[in-house]
mmCIF file of C-alpha atoms and ligand atoms in Angstrom:
data_model
loop_
_atom_site.group_PDB
_atom_site.id
_atom_site.type_symbol
_atom_site.label_atom_id
_atom_site.label_comp_id
_atom_site.label_asym_id
_atom_site.label_seq_id
_atom_site.Cartn_x
_atom_site.Cartn_y
_atom_site.Cartn_z
ATOM 1 C CA MET A 943 23.456 -21.958 -6.324
ATOM 2 C CA GLN A 944 24.402 -18.328 -7.182
ATOM 3 C CA LYS A 945 21.396 -16.221 -7.181
ATOM 4 C CA ALA A 946 21.006 -13.109 -10.051
ATOM 5 C CA HIS A 947 22.517 -9.958 -9.201
ATOM 6 C CA ARG A 948 18.851 -8.541 -8.873
ATOM 7 C CA LEU A 949 18.299 -10.676 -5.873
ATOM 8 C CA GLN A 950 21.313 -9.956 -4.184
ATOM 9 C CA ALA A 951 20.971 -6.428 -4.426
ATOM 10 C CA LEU A 952 17.556 -6.724 -2.322
ATOM 11 C CA PRO A 953 17.186 -5.067 0.990
ATOM 12 C CA PRO A 954 16.083 -8.366 3.136
ATOM 13 C CA TYR A 955 12.168 -8.003 3.063
ATOM 14 C CA LEU A 956 10.873 -6.309 6.067
ATOM 15 C CA PHE A 957 8.030 -8.357 6.660
ATOM 16 C CA VAL A 958 10.078 -11.525 6.663
ATOM 17 C CA GLN A 959 12.959 -10.158 9.255
ATOM 18 C CA ILE A 960 9.556 -9.431 11.237
ATOM 19 C CA ARG A 961 8.231 -12.899 10.978
ATOM 20 C CA HIS A 962 11.752 -14.414 12.356
ATOM 21 C CA LYS A 963 11.804 -11.872 15.019
ATOM 22 C CA ILE A 964 8.269 -13.149 16.203
ATOM 23 C CA ARG A 965 9.120 -16.425 15.829
ATOM 24 C CA ASP A 966 12.243 -16.335 17.971
ATOM 25 C CA ALA A 967 10.312 -14.560 20.817
ATOM 26 C CA ARG A 968 7.581 -17.171 20.590
ATOM 27 C CA GLU A 969 9.544 -20.007 20.953
ATOM 28 C CA ARG A 970 10.881 -18.199 24.139
ATOM 29 C CA GLY A 971 7.374 -18.448 25.593
ATOM 30 C CA ILE A 972 6.781 -14.803 24.972
ATOM 31 C CA ASP A 973 2.752 -14.137 24.307
ATOM 32 C CA VAL A 974 3.542 -11.732 21.313
ATOM 33 C CA ILE A 975 1.008 -9.082 19.974
ATOM 34 C CA SER A 976 2.001 -8.137 16.495
ATOM 35 C CA LEU A 977 0.851 -4.835 14.876
ATOM 36 C CA GLY A 978 3.387 -5.506 12.223
ATOM 37 C CA VAL A 979 1.564 -6.196 9.069
ATOM 38 C CA GLY A 980 -1.171 -4.473 7.568
ATOM 39 C CA ASP A 981 -3.625 -7.409 6.530
ATOM 40 C CA PRO A 982 -7.373 -6.819 7.542
ATOM 41 C CA ASP A 983 -8.769 -8.825 10.261
ATOM 42 C CA GLN A 984 -12.495 -9.045 9.383
ATOM 43 C CA PRO A 985 -13.586 -11.544 6.639
ATOM 44 C CA THR A 986 -14.534 -10.730 2.990
ATOM 45 C CA PRO A 987 -18.299 -9.508 2.872
ATOM 46 C CA PRO A 988 -20.580 -12.603 2.519
ATOM 47 C CA HIS A 989 -22.058 -11.325 -0.757
ATOM 48 C CA VAL A 990 -18.686 -11.420 -2.329
ATOM 49 C CA ILE A 991 -17.886 -15.120 -1.326
ATOM 50 C CA ASP A 992 -21.488 -16.341 -2.355
ATOM 51 C CA GLU A 993 -20.381 -14.984 -5.821
ATOM 52 C CA LEU A 994 -17.133 -16.601 -5.903
ATOM 53 C CA CYS A 995 -18.917 -19.946 -4.666
ATOM 54 C CA ARG A 996 -21.911 -19.734 -7.282
ATOM 55 C CA THR A 997 -19.380 -19.109 -9.973
ATOM 56 C CA ALA A 998 -16.667 -21.382 -9.253
ATOM 57 C CA ARG A 999 -19.349 -24.170 -9.472
ATOM 58 C CA ASP A 1000 -19.900 -23.284 -13.337
ATOM 59 C CA PRO A 1001 -17.785 -25.142 -15.490
ATOM 60 C CA ALA A 1002 -17.332 -22.472 -17.924
ATOM 61 C CA ASN A 1003 -15.032 -20.897 -15.473
ATOM 62 C CA HIS A 1004 -13.323 -23.938 -14.956
ATOM 63 C CA VAL A 1005 -10.687 -22.568 -18.082
ATOM 64 C CA TYR A 1006 -8.210 -20.298 -18.534
ATOM 65 C CA PRO A 1007 -9.774 -16.590 -17.721
ATOM 66 C CA THR A 1008 -11.829 -15.626 -20.565
ATOM 67 C CA ASP A 1009 -11.792 -12.441 -22.979
ATOM 68 C CA GLU A 1010 -8.286 -11.270 -22.693
ATOM 69 C CA GLU A 1011 -5.066 -10.528 -20.934
ATOM 70 C CA LYS A 1012 -6.437 -6.934 -19.608
ATOM 71 C CA GLY A 1013 -9.111 -8.837 -17.868
ATOM 72 C CA MET A 1014 -12.877 -9.849 -18.102
ATOM 73 C CA GLY A 1015 -14.840 -7.184 -19.955
ATOM 74 C CA ARG A 1016 -17.635 -7.381 -17.459
ATOM 75 C CA PHE A 1017 -15.121 -6.938 -14.675
ATOM 76 C CA ARG A 1018 -13.545 -3.850 -16.318
ATOM 77 C CA GLU A 1019 -16.814 -2.249 -16.842
ATOM 78 C CA ALA A 1020 -17.498 -2.554 -13.202
ATOM 79 C CA ILE A 1021 -14.086 -0.852 -12.664
ATOM 80 C CA ALA A 1022 -15.156 2.175 -15.099
ATOM 81 C CA ALA A 1023 -18.015 2.692 -13.646
ATOM 82 C CA TRP A 1024 -16.820 2.476 -9.830
ATOM 83 C CA TYR A 1025 -14.070 5.196 -10.824
ATOM 84 C CA ASP A 1026 -16.755 7.270 -12.074
ATOM 85 C CA ARG A 1027 -19.170 6.951 -9.174
ATOM 86 C CA ARG A 1028 -16.355 7.282 -6.597
ATOM 87 C CA PHE A 1029 -13.626 9.471 -8.262
ATOM 88 C CA GLY A 1030 -15.657 11.333 -10.980
ATOM 89 C CA VAL A 1031 -13.149 10.052 -13.497
ATOM 90 C CA GLN A 1032 -14.428 8.648 -16.720
ATOM 91 C CA LEU A 1033 -12.107 5.805 -18.040
ATOM 92 C CA ASN A 1034 -12.853 3.757 -21.227
ATOM 93 C CA PRO A 1035 -12.906 0.304 -19.642
ATOM 94 C CA ALA A 1036 -11.323 -1.359 -23.222
ATOM 95 C CA THR A 1037 -8.037 0.702 -23.179
ATOM 96 C CA GLU A 1038 -7.868 2.407 -19.718
ATOM 97 C CA THR A 1039 -8.255 -0.193 -17.607
ATOM 98 C CA LEU A 1040 -6.339 -3.711 -16.732
ATOM 99 C CA ALA A 1041 -7.451 -6.079 -13.925
ATOM 100 C CA LEU A 1042 -4.295 -6.877 -11.710
ATOM 101 C CA ILE A 1043 -3.655 -9.848 -9.545
ATOM 102 C CA GLY A 1044 -3.086 -7.392 -7.135
ATOM 103 C CA SER A 1045 -1.428 -3.695 -7.288
ATOM 104 C CA LYS A 1046 1.704 -5.371 -5.968
ATOM 105 C CA GLU A 1047 1.842 -7.227 -9.277
ATOM 106 C CA GLY A 1048 1.000 -3.983 -11.225
ATOM 107 C CA ASN A 1049 4.305 -2.405 -9.837
ATOM 108 C CA HIS A 1050 6.454 -5.282 -11.301
ATOM 109 C CA HIS A 1051 4.845 -5.041 -14.256
ATOM 110 C CA LEU A 1052 5.036 -1.497 -14.776
ATOM 111 C CA ALA A 1053 8.650 -1.477 -14.221
ATOM 112 C CA LEU A 1054 9.087 -4.499 -16.688
ATOM 113 C CA ALA A 1055 7.007 -2.407 -19.292
ATOM 114 C CA PHE A 1056 8.969 0.688 -19.364
ATOM 115 C CA LEU A 1057 12.277 0.472 -17.663
ATOM 116 C CA ASN A 1058 15.358 -0.257 -19.948
ATOM 117 C CA PRO A 1059 18.851 -1.520 -18.155
ATOM 118 C CA GLY A 1060 19.988 1.321 -16.014
ATOM 119 C CA ASP A 1061 16.637 3.583 -16.527
ATOM 120 C CA LEU A 1062 15.941 5.809 -13.337
ATOM 121 C CA ALA A 1063 12.935 5.553 -11.535
ATOM 122 C CA ILE A 1064 12.014 8.119 -8.987
ATOM 123 C CA LEU A 1065 11.029 6.707 -5.725
ATOM 124 C CA PRO A 1066 9.797 8.498 -2.535
ATOM 125 C CA ASP A 1067 11.781 7.865 0.817
ATOM 126 C CA PRO A 1068 10.553 6.262 3.137
ATOM 127 C CA ALA A 1069 7.976 3.996 0.722
ATOM 128 C CA TYR A 1070 6.339 0.731 0.624
ATOM 129 C CA PRO A 1071 9.602 -1.721 -0.131
ATOM 130 C CA ALA A 1072 7.655 -3.350 -3.124
ATOM 131 C CA TYR A 1073 8.406 -0.286 -5.223
ATOM 132 C CA TYR A 1074 12.435 -0.374 -4.741
ATOM 133 C CA ALA A 1075 12.072 -4.504 -5.753
ATOM 134 C CA SER A 1076 10.056 -3.947 -8.926
ATOM 135 C CA VAL A 1077 12.525 -1.396 -10.266
ATOM 136 C CA LEU A 1078 15.843 -3.628 -9.240
ATOM 137 C CA PHE A 1079 13.928 -6.602 -10.996
ATOM 138 C CA ALA A 1080 13.729 -4.575 -14.222
ATOM 139 C CA ASP A 1081 17.246 -3.710 -14.075
ATOM 140 C CA GLY A 1082 16.284 0.181 -13.683
ATOM 141 C CA GLN A 1083 17.996 2.362 -11.257
ATOM 142 C CA PRO A 1084 15.965 3.713 -7.779
ATOM 143 C CA TYR A 1085 16.315 7.273 -7.383
ATOM 144 C CA ARG A 1086 15.103 8.070 -4.010
ATOM 145 C CA ILE A 1087 13.503 11.438 -2.977
ATOM 146 C CA PRO A 1088 13.070 12.373 0.593
ATOM 147 C CA LEU A 1089 9.694 13.129 2.110
ATOM 148 C CA TYR A 1090 9.650 15.534 5.019
ATOM 149 C CA PRO A 1091 7.498 15.556 7.970
ATOM 150 C CA GLU A 1092 7.379 19.520 7.809
ATOM 151 C CA ARG A 1093 5.655 19.014 4.232
ATOM 152 C CA GLY A 1094 3.258 16.458 5.546
ATOM 153 C CA TRP A 1095 5.317 13.931 3.993
ATOM 154 C CA LEU A 1096 5.023 15.115 0.501
ATOM 155 C CA PRO A 1097 7.782 15.267 -1.942
ATOM 156 C CA ASP A 1098 9.256 18.433 -3.332
ATOM 157 C CA PHE A 1099 9.949 18.132 -6.961
ATOM 158 C CA ALA A 1100 12.254 21.008 -6.720
ATOM 159 C CA ASP A 1101 14.693 18.550 -5.341
ATOM 160 C CA VAL A 1102 14.815 16.515 -8.305
ATOM 161 C CA PRO A 1103 17.906 17.398 -10.127
ATOM 162 C CA SER A 1104 17.356 18.281 -13.371
ATOM 163 C CA ASP A 1105 19.850 15.701 -15.230
ATOM 164 C CA ILE A 1106 17.572 13.152 -13.035
ATOM 165 C CA ALA A 1107 14.501 14.352 -14.236
ATOM 166 C CA ARG A 1108 15.558 14.238 -17.581
ATOM 167 C CA ARG A 1109 16.650 10.850 -17.298
ATOM 168 C CA ALA A 1110 13.687 9.444 -15.190
ATOM 169 C CA LYS A 1111 11.434 7.418 -16.683
ATOM 170 C CA LEU A 1112 8.847 6.483 -13.789
ATOM 171 C CA LEU A 1113 7.689 8.582 -10.992
ATOM 172 C CA MET A 1114 5.846 6.471 -7.921
ATOM 173 C CA LEU A 1115 3.461 8.083 -5.411
ATOM 174 C CA ASN A 1116 1.316 6.257 -2.806
ATOM 175 C CA TYR A 1117 -1.172 8.614 -1.372
ATOM 176 C CA PRO A 1118 -3.058 8.199 1.079
ATOM 177 C CA ASN A 1119 0.652 6.505 2.119
ATOM 178 C CA ASN A 1120 1.789 3.535 3.589
ATOM 179 C CA PRO A 1121 3.253 3.998 5.997
ATOM 180 C CA THR A 1122 3.725 7.681 6.806
ATOM 181 C CA THR A 1123 -0.387 7.908 6.402
ATOM 182 C CA ALA A 1124 -0.152 11.076 5.040
ATOM 183 C CA VAL A 1125 -2.768 12.484 2.465
ATOM 184 C CA ALA A 1126 -2.242 14.379 -0.824
ATOM 185 C CA PRO A 1127 -4.322 17.550 -1.469
ATOM 186 C CA PRO A 1128 -5.663 17.827 -5.224
ATOM 187 C CA SER A 1129 -3.081 20.602 -5.724
ATOM 188 C CA PHE A 1130 -0.258 18.378 -5.226
ATOM 189 C CA PHE A 1131 -1.652 15.916 -7.659
ATOM 190 C CA ASP A 1132 -1.735 18.948 -10.026
ATOM 191 C CA GLU A 1133 1.976 19.379 -9.243
ATOM 192 C CA ALA A 1134 2.836 15.824 -9.968
ATOM 193 C CA VAL A 1135 1.034 15.681 -13.148
ATOM 194 C CA ALA A 1136 2.821 18.957 -14.635
ATOM 195 C CA PHE A 1137 6.412 17.811 -13.385
ATOM 196 C CA ALA A 1138 5.654 14.557 -15.356
ATOM 197 C CA ARG A 1139 4.648 16.062 -18.207
ATOM 198 C CA ASN A 1140 7.639 18.398 -18.383
ATOM 199 C CA HIS A 1141 9.821 15.651 -18.219
ATOM 200 C CA ASP A 1142 7.948 12.880 -19.914
ATOM 201 C CA ILE A 1143 7.646 10.660 -16.999
ATOM 202 C CA ILE A 1144 5.058 7.846 -16.186
ATOM 203 C CA VAL A 1145 3.731 9.122 -12.734
ATOM 204 C CA CYS A 1146 2.147 6.240 -10.850
ATOM 205 C CA ASN A 1147 -0.363 6.819 -7.719
ATOM 206 C CA ASP A 1148 -0.705 3.218 -5.721
ATOM 207 C CA PHE A 1149 -4.222 4.097 -4.343
ATOM 208 C CA PRO A 1150 -5.295 0.719 -2.166
ATOM 209 C CA TYR A 1151 -6.476 3.123 0.699
ATOM 210 C CA SER A 1152 -8.726 5.336 -1.218
ATOM 211 C CA GLU A 1153 -11.391 3.971 0.634
ATOM 212 C CA ILE A 1154 -9.847 3.503 4.215
ATOM 213 C CA ALA A 1155 -10.674 7.209 5.233
ATOM 214 C CA PHE A 1156 -11.973 8.966 8.641
ATOM 215 C CA ASP A 1157 -13.969 12.057 9.769
ATOM 216 C CA GLY A 1158 -15.565 12.568 6.520
ATOM 217 C CA TYR A 1159 -12.304 12.908 4.457
ATOM 218 C CA ARG A 1160 -12.602 11.502 1.071
ATOM 219 C CA PRO A 1161 -9.119 10.557 -0.945
ATOM 220 C CA ALA A 1162 -9.191 11.897 -4.503
ATOM 221 C CA SER A 1163 -7.406 10.127 -7.536
ATOM 222 C CA LEU A 1164 -4.311 11.364 -9.362
ATOM 223 C CA LEU A 1165 -6.260 10.828 -12.208
ATOM 224 C CA ALA A 1166 -8.788 13.893 -11.739
ATOM 225 C CA ALA A 1167 -5.815 15.963 -11.748
ATOM 226 C CA ARG A 1168 -5.388 18.139 -15.181
ATOM 227 C CA GLY A 1169 -3.914 16.489 -18.174
ATOM 228 C CA ALA A 1170 -3.666 13.250 -16.176
ATOM 229 C CA LYS A 1171 -4.302 10.711 -18.756
ATOM 230 C CA GLU A 1172 -1.129 12.225 -20.770
ATOM 231 C CA VAL A 1173 1.308 10.812 -18.236
ATOM 232 C CA ALA A 1174 -0.942 9.105 -15.202
ATOM 233 C CA VAL A 1175 -1.619 5.902 -14.265
ATOM 234 C CA GLU A 1176 -3.215 4.526 -10.831
ATOM 235 C CA PHE A 1177 -3.302 1.188 -9.147
ATOM 236 C CA ASN A 1178 -6.149 0.261 -7.170
ATOM 237 C CA SER A 1179 -6.882 -3.273 -5.141
ATOM 238 C CA LEU A 1180 -9.817 -4.978 -3.631
ATOM 239 C CA SER A 1181 -7.672 -6.130 -0.926
ATOM 240 C CA LYS A 1182 -8.159 -3.301 1.765
ATOM 241 C CA PRO A 1183 -11.798 -2.135 1.334
ATOM 242 C CA TYR A 1184 -13.184 -5.436 1.069
ATOM 243 C CA ASN A 1185 -11.014 -7.532 3.248
ATOM 244 C CA MET A 1186 -9.587 -9.419 0.260
ATOM 245 C CA THR A 1187 -6.248 -9.331 0.407
ATOM 246 C CA GLY A 1188 -5.611 -13.326 0.295
ATOM 247 C CA TRP A 1189 -7.937 -13.212 -2.982
ATOM 248 C CA ARG A 1190 -5.218 -11.292 -5.101
ATOM 249 C CA ILE A 1191 -7.655 -8.772 -7.405
ATOM 250 C CA GLY A 1192 -7.019 -5.190 -8.379
ATOM 251 C CA MET A 1193 -6.856 -2.794 -10.911
ATOM 252 C CA ALA A 1194 -4.621 -0.476 -13.171
ATOM 253 C CA VAL A 1195 -6.354 2.431 -14.787
ATOM 254 C CA GLY A 1196 -5.398 5.591 -16.994
ATOM 255 C CA ASN A 1197 -3.189 6.199 -19.756
ATOM 256 C CA ALA A 1198 -4.046 3.686 -22.730
ATOM 257 C CA ASP A 1199 -0.466 3.456 -23.920
ATOM 258 C CA VAL A 1200 1.071 2.358 -20.443
ATOM 259 C CA ILE A 1201 -2.066 0.028 -20.000
ATOM 260 C CA ALA A 1202 -1.583 -1.478 -23.370
ATOM 261 C CA GLY A 1203 2.342 -1.976 -22.196
ATOM 262 C CA MET A 1204 1.428 -3.644 -18.909
ATOM 263 C CA ALA A 1205 -1.107 -6.104 -20.596
ATOM 264 C CA GLN A 1206 1.696 -7.245 -23.129
ATOM 265 C CA VAL A 1207 3.763 -7.989 -20.085
ATOM 266 C CA LYS A 1208 0.931 -10.079 -18.259
ATOM 267 C CA GLU A 1209 0.271 -11.898 -21.655
ATOM 268 C CA ASN A 1210 3.561 -13.284 -21.747
ATOM 269 C CA THR A 1211 3.704 -14.052 -17.735
ATOM 270 C CA ASP A 1212 0.526 -14.807 -15.842
ATOM 271 C CA SER A 1213 -2.637 -15.579 -17.884
ATOM 272 C CA GLY A 1214 -5.094 -13.300 -15.991
ATOM 273 C CA ILE A 1215 -7.206 -13.960 -12.661
ATOM 274 C CA PHE A 1216 -9.418 -16.895 -12.138
ATOM 275 C CA ASN A 1217 -13.100 -16.073 -13.663
ATOM 276 C CA ALA A 1218 -15.053 -16.876 -10.483
ATOM 277 C CA ILE A 1219 -12.568 -14.260 -8.708
ATOM 278 C CA GLN A 1220 -13.175 -11.653 -11.197
ATOM 279 C CA TYR A 1221 -17.163 -11.883 -10.731
ATOM 280 C CA ALA A 1222 -16.531 -11.725 -7.007
ATOM 281 C CA GLY A 1223 -14.724 -8.589 -7.836
ATOM 282 C CA ILE A 1224 -17.619 -7.340 -9.802
ATOM 283 C CA ALA A 1225 -20.106 -7.836 -6.841
ATOM 284 C CA ALA A 1226 -17.546 -6.367 -4.358
ATOM 285 C CA LEU A 1227 -17.495 -2.981 -6.770
ATOM 286 C CA GLU A 1228 -21.401 -3.383 -7.432
ATOM 287 C CA GLY A 1229 -22.823 -4.891 -4.253
ATOM 288 C CA PRO A 1230 -23.551 -2.924 -1.021
ATOM 289 C CA GLN A 1231 -20.857 -1.004 0.224
ATOM 290 C CA ASP A 1232 -22.180 -0.721 3.953
ATOM 291 C CA ASN A 1233 -18.911 -3.070 4.800
ATOM 292 C CA ILE A 1234 -16.659 -0.235 4.156
ATOM 293 C CA SER A 1235 -18.124 2.311 6.870
ATOM 294 C CA TYR A 1236 -18.152 -0.458 9.187
ATOM 295 C CA MET A 1237 -14.791 -1.228 8.762
ATOM 296 C CA THR A 1238 -13.515 2.422 9.143
ATOM 297 C CA GLY A 1239 -15.513 2.564 11.824
ATOM 298 C CA ILE A 1240 -13.558 -0.241 13.580
ATOM 299 C CA TYR A 1241 -10.279 1.275 12.818
ATOM 300 C CA GLN A 1242 -11.150 4.682 13.978
ATOM 301 C CA LYS A 1243 -11.786 3.190 17.185
ATOM 302 C CA ARG A 1244 -8.714 1.548 17.349
ATOM 303 C CA ARG A 1245 -6.817 4.758 15.861
ATOM 304 C CA ASP A 1246 -8.118 6.491 18.798
ATOM 305 C CA LEU A 1247 -7.055 4.123 21.492
ATOM 306 C CA VAL A 1248 -3.424 3.942 20.007
ATOM 307 C CA VAL A 1249 -3.198 7.827 19.605
ATOM 308 C CA ASN A 1250 -4.116 8.251 23.381
ATOM 309 C CA THR A 1251 -1.553 5.380 24.456
ATOM 310 C CA TRP A 1252 1.196 7.224 22.592
ATOM 311 C CA ARG A 1253 0.356 10.494 23.961
ATOM 312 C CA ALA A 1254 0.452 9.043 27.547
ATOM 313 C CA LEU A 1255 3.868 8.126 26.794
ATOM 314 C CA GLY A 1256 4.892 11.651 25.541
ATOM 315 C CA ILE A 1257 4.901 10.626 21.757
ATOM 316 C CA SER A 1258 3.582 13.461 20.062
ATOM 317 C CA VAL A 1259 1.161 11.799 16.902
ATOM 318 C CA GLU A 1260 -1.946 13.383 15.103
ATOM 319 C CA PRO A 1261 -4.817 11.152 14.242
ATOM 320 C CA PRO A 1262 -4.270 10.080 10.577
ATOM 321 C CA LYS A 1263 -7.270 11.368 8.000
ATOM 322 C CA ALA A 1264 -6.463 7.644 5.934
ATOM 323 C CA THR A 1265 -4.845 4.253 6.178
ATOM 324 C CA PHE A 1266 -5.262 1.814 8.538
ATOM 325 C CA TYR A 1267 -1.920 2.664 10.242
ATOM 326 C CA LEU A 1268 -0.093 5.083 12.887
ATOM 327 C CA TRP A 1269 3.246 6.460 12.180
ATOM 328 C CA ALA A 1270 4.863 8.151 14.986
ATOM 329 C CA PRO A 1271 8.236 9.373 16.148
ATOM 330 C CA THR A 1272 10.188 7.179 18.543
ATOM 331 C CA PRO A 1273 10.578 7.863 22.073
ATOM 332 C CA ASN A 1274 14.063 9.795 23.736
ATOM 333 C CA GLY A 1275 15.384 9.860 20.087
ATOM 334 C CA MET A 1276 15.707 5.896 20.110
ATOM 335 C CA SER A 1277 16.766 4.633 16.755
ATOM 336 C CA SER A 1278 13.602 2.601 15.211
ATOM 337 C CA ALA A 1279 14.974 -0.726 15.543
ATOM 338 C CA GLN A 1280 15.908 0.045 19.018
ATOM 339 C CA TRP A 1281 12.630 1.115 20.139
ATOM 340 C CA ALA A 1282 11.123 -2.061 18.189
ATOM 341 C CA GLU A 1283 13.185 -4.342 19.968
ATOM 342 C CA ARG A 1284 12.382 -2.826 23.051
ATOM 343 C CA LEU A 1285 8.829 -2.746 22.759
ATOM 344 C CA LEU A 1286 9.287 -6.574 21.853
ATOM 345 C CA GLU A 1287 11.301 -7.687 24.894
ATOM 346 C CA VAL A 1288 9.399 -5.327 27.518
ATOM 347 C CA ALA A 1289 5.753 -5.639 26.384
ATOM 348 C CA GLY A 1290 5.830 -8.712 23.786
ATOM 349 C CA VAL A 1291 4.163 -6.019 21.265
ATOM 350 C CA VAL A 1292 5.645 -6.217 17.609
ATOM 351 C CA VAL A 1293 6.027 -2.915 15.457
ATOM 352 C CA THR A 1294 7.547 -2.198 12.286
ATOM 353 C CA PRO A 1295 10.623 0.008 12.497
ATOM 354 C CA GLY A 1296 10.621 3.132 9.864
ATOM 355 C CA LEU A 1297 14.155 2.218 8.635
ATOM 356 C CA GLY A 1298 12.187 -0.606 6.850
ATOM 357 C CA TYR A 1299 10.905 1.836 4.506
ATOM 358 C CA GLY A 1300 14.065 3.826 3.539
ATOM 359 C CA SER A 1301 16.710 6.034 5.655
ATOM 360 C CA ARG A 1302 14.015 8.540 6.061
ATOM 361 C CA GLY A 1303 11.918 6.498 7.761
ATOM 362 C CA GLU A 1304 14.216 6.378 10.526
ATOM 363 C CA GLY A 1305 13.379 7.669 13.941
ATOM 364 C CA TYR A 1306 9.867 6.754 13.454
ATOM 365 C CA PHE A 1307 7.712 3.554 13.736
ATOM 366 C CA ARG A 1308 4.350 2.004 12.218
ATOM 367 C CA VAL A 1309 1.758 0.218 13.600
ATOM 368 C CA SER A 1310 -0.954 -1.636 11.939
ATOM 369 C CA LEU A 1311 -4.637 -1.268 13.231
ATOM 370 C CA THR A 1312 -5.877 -4.673 11.643
ATOM 371 C CA ILE A 1313 -5.606 -6.663 14.773
ATOM 372 C CA ALA A 1314 -8.826 -8.066 16.722
ATOM 373 C CA ASP A 1315 -10.110 -5.322 19.260
ATOM 374 C CA ALA A 1316 -9.221 -7.466 22.373
ATOM 375 C CA ARG A 1317 -5.548 -8.045 21.377
ATOM 376 C CA LEU A 1318 -5.040 -4.521 20.511
ATOM 377 C CA GLN A 1319 -6.281 -3.285 23.762
ATOM 378 C CA GLU A 1320 -4.187 -5.908 25.633
ATOM 379 C CA ALA A 1321 -1.277 -4.462 23.794
ATOM 380 C CA MET A 1322 -2.021 -0.782 24.746
ATOM 381 C CA GLN A 1323 -2.615 -1.991 28.391
ATOM 382 C CA ARG A 1324 0.758 -3.748 28.391
ATOM 383 C CA ILE A 1325 2.769 -0.904 26.900
ATOM 384 C CA LEU A 1326 1.317 1.636 29.715
ATOM 385 C CA GLU A 1327 1.875 -0.850 32.219
ATOM 386 C CA HIS A 1328 5.589 -0.785 31.440
ATOM 387 C CA ARG A 1329 5.557 2.956 30.209
ATOM 388 C CA ASP A 1330 8.608 4.028 32.575
ATOM 389 C CA GLU A 1331 10.722 1.224 31.344
ATOM 390 C CA LEU A 1332 9.708 1.898 27.841
ATOM 391 C CA THR A 1333 10.344 5.501 27.809
ATOM 392 C CA LYS A 1334 13.850 5.500 29.758
ATOM 393 C CA PRO A 1335 16.693 6.613 27.752
ATOM 394 C CA ALA A 1336 18.840 4.170 25.527
ATOM 395 C CA GLY A 1337 21.909 3.130 27.400
HETATM 396 C C1 PLP B 2301 -1.406 -3.216 1.138
HETATM 397 C C2 PLP B 2301 -0.282 -2.651 -0.140
HETATM 398 C C3 PLP B 2301 -0.369 -3.200 -1.260
HETATM 399 C C4 PLP B 2301 -1.173 -4.391 -1.918
HETATM 400 O O1 PLP B 2301 -2.109 -4.342 -2.595
HETATM 401 P P1 PLP B 2301 -2.290 -5.693 -3.201
HETATM 402 O O2 PLP B 2301 -3.433 -5.247 -4.028
HETATM 403 O O3 PLP B 2301 -2.979 -6.788 -2.353
HETATM 404 O O4 PLP B 2301 -1.113 -6.316 -3.841
HETATM 405 C C5 PLP B 2301 -0.333 -2.178 -2.527
HETATM 406 N N1 PLP B 2301 0.505 -1.031 -1.830
HETATM 407 C C6 PLP B 2301 0.439 -0.518 -0.825
HETATM 408 C C7 PLP B 2301 0.898 0.700 -0.624
HETATM 409 C C8 PLP B 2301 -0.043 -1.161 0.391
HETATM 410 O O5 PLP B 2301 -0.039 -0.812 1.399
#
């Protein structure tokens, strides 16, 4: 069976490759500890689960999702109220919010709604792989702009040639950033919006780590930038703050025309989110938020443990202000694949090679902090025990 070009053009999905490597090592009897995938290890808060159970028993919810393809009115009001409370951004729930089956889904629908075949989309390098895939699926053309460590992994819009800026339809951002853990100051979002307005480009910030931040840092929303609503949308997700990755519920907010375009794609693709999951989403956004500080407390301890381990290996790394990852340069100038392979062979520990996020990720690697404390401690202990073998120059 011949697959469509868009599938043939995809780079092999990073996490699938990692899963294969883990399986191979396990088959050889290695007790593998995976720090590869970012999926919270803690349960969904109980009041959210209770609300799902209660509303799932009500036959009124055993139908197609109510209201319309944009999502339940009550859920969208909860989104708008949360954005106001949390980011000081006012949204019209009817026109400026959209319920998503996760922010990953939003990427695909944004590209389908606004890219014609051959249209350019400006994507950072390195970046979360789904952005690239969504542009290919829409028959668009990704144009990658480098993120520089010296600039705090922020792009420089002066790097974008003017003919590219003229032809581009879409600019993807993601701060706090996966994989680099970088955060963006509000002045950067002002620059991004100004660039997008000058060139008539839609700018989107993928924002699933808005709540996963440390040491008193509070990430700002792109929509708080001056003039943002003319050109900007933002995706957020209940996956990371409420440990709901498998539930598949998120949101797009911002420019009403962009929201309407995405809703039109959704109307013709999926029929929305199960009502009971939307009720549970309301409970998550409106209920007690203490789970978030509890979670970030756990991630912060893990973060500090891993930072200390990398430093003991001579790897220089600063504790990130946000996200549940650590991003660091490989020791001894090893390639990211060499280093990942050595960690797996020598210590049975899986990390993600930076190359999987784009060519600018080469020479770096990512670890995820979403693993039980005892397993993370065991992983770090093994790494320290094999320190000499791990850091010897690559042959
Ligand atoms: C985890 C993650 C997502 C996925 O969010 P869902 O709402 O679960 O689809 C999207 N973007 C980035 C950058 C992520 O790290």
